Amino acid sequence: MLRRSSFRGGNSRPENLGQNFLAMIASICFSVFVSGVVVFTTIAVTYDSEEPFLRPVSEISTDRTAFIDTSDVESAVAEAGFTEFSDSGSCRVDEPINCRDLEVFHLLMTAAIDKFKDVHFNRFGKPVGGDNGSSCHMAWRFRPKEGKATGFNKDYRSFRVLRFDNCTLSVVGIGGYHSGGNARRRKGKGKIEKVRSTTVDFGEKGELFRRGKYLVYVGGGERCKSMWHYMWSFVCMLGEAEFLNRTLVFDTSICLSKIHSLSGVDEEGKDFRFYFDWEHLKDASSVVDQAEFWPNWEKWGGLKLHLVEDFRVTPMRLAEAKESLIMRKFGAVEPDNFWFRVCEGEANGVMKQPWHKVSKARPLLEVASVIASRMGWDYDSVRVERREKVKNKEVWPNLDHDTCPEAVMAALRGRGVEDRRRVYVATDEGEAAFFDPMKERYAVHLLEEHRDLWGGDSDWHYETTRLNNGNAVEFDGYMRQIVDGEVFLRGKKKIETFNDLTRDCRDGVNTC
């Protein structure tokens, strides 16, 4: 019989062998780690690395070019259209300023930001040479910090730059609004750029058109009415189209009433886009020009029509209509043929009228911004409505007296407008000299002082000519009212004709 070993510790039991093995492996790994740390520390102390990120701070500070690939910098600067500047310290004081120099670009940007603290800058253009060797022109986009403007305006100004004996540069002067004409976006002479059209892509086979649901108003008494009347009706039908979840089909060729035209007669063929922002409307709602719609309607025939000839048929009753097109047809008898009648009564409490989706045309808003900028965005404003109303004493008995220059000045003083303060007068008064007495007390500004902003060399002229297939557009009475109104609204203190200047009611006696 074999004898058992006298040595048999508890750790040598079979069930403990796995634990012993893991403990041994852990001890070996820890020993390797400690040895590695010792070796790495020894190398780090004795090794003289060529890698700049491992060199002492004192050496890095004396050789910063080790971090930069100068060939990449030169390439990037060249792509941006700038020349890399030199700080070698050798220069000639009388040498022309290189406006394409990157240092000059940074200098001009800093000067503009420091000077115009009341605006938000959006983007700076590349500087170009100015009127002489010490002048640079640069453009940018901006918007005022105060106010509700959401779009950006354009400006381009001249900068006077001096070089001193130690080769440093300094901006010593910035010109007035639009003084940097060389930085202005150039427009090809006689060449009209293609603009985004009013057309809609319905696909090669018209699938999108056939699947669509549409609403159109035809006939009615809106033609050649005032633009206020037209807009009430337009917003009504736009609201119904949105309520019914349909695309609005409408005529972008409108008639300008004689009360807005300079000729004194109704003028057909005016483009909706002259007055309102078509692109914004298309982005905000579903609309299509009827000149584009009807050819597609005929091309992709077989679609059903739902005809409505009574404005008293509410939008709620049409909500379940399945036909592709709902056509509201209006007769010839006023006032039942006015489009806005659809939104009266029960519909008024159910249907929203999306006024916020109809914005004024951007070229007109830019004209207003330039005028406000010329007054430093720091002025008060007064709206003086006279025109035909002052002649009708039975309807507006006090208007003539309440809007005379003396009465307007009294209202300004009553609102705390100090002497010599800039005051913009938005008015329909045909005689500009009518307000001359006010100039003895205030710095009075009128729309007519800024005729260059819609002249043949203006941005407005260029933009509207593009829209009108290369044909010049007249700056008509309604455009003047839009610009006048926008400048008025941007004033610090605002005084209205009705409620502020006169006791008369806007719509005549006993209508307040």
mmCIF file of C-alpha atoms in Angstrom, residues 35 67 105 135 147 207 241 333:
data_model
loop_
_atom_site.group_PDB
_atom_site.id
_atom_site.type_symbol
_atom_site.label_atom_id
_atom_site.label_comp_id
_atom_site.label_asym_id
_atom_site.label_seq_id
_atom_site.Cartn_x
_atom_site.Cartn_y
_atom_site.Cartn_z
ATOM 1 C CA SER A 35 10.040 47.934 -15.193
ATOM 2 C CA PHE A 67 4.465 74.307 -35.617
ATOM 3 C CA PHE A 105 -7.841 93.297 -44.325
ATOM 4 C CA SER A 135 -7.194 104.544 -49.770
ATOM 5 C CA GLY A 147 -35.160 97.212 -34.472
ATOM 6 C CA GLU A 207 -47.319 63.462 -61.234
ATOM 7 C CA ALA A 241 -55.848 78.118 -49.133
ATOM 8 C CA VAL A 333 -71.749 93.668 -58.293
#
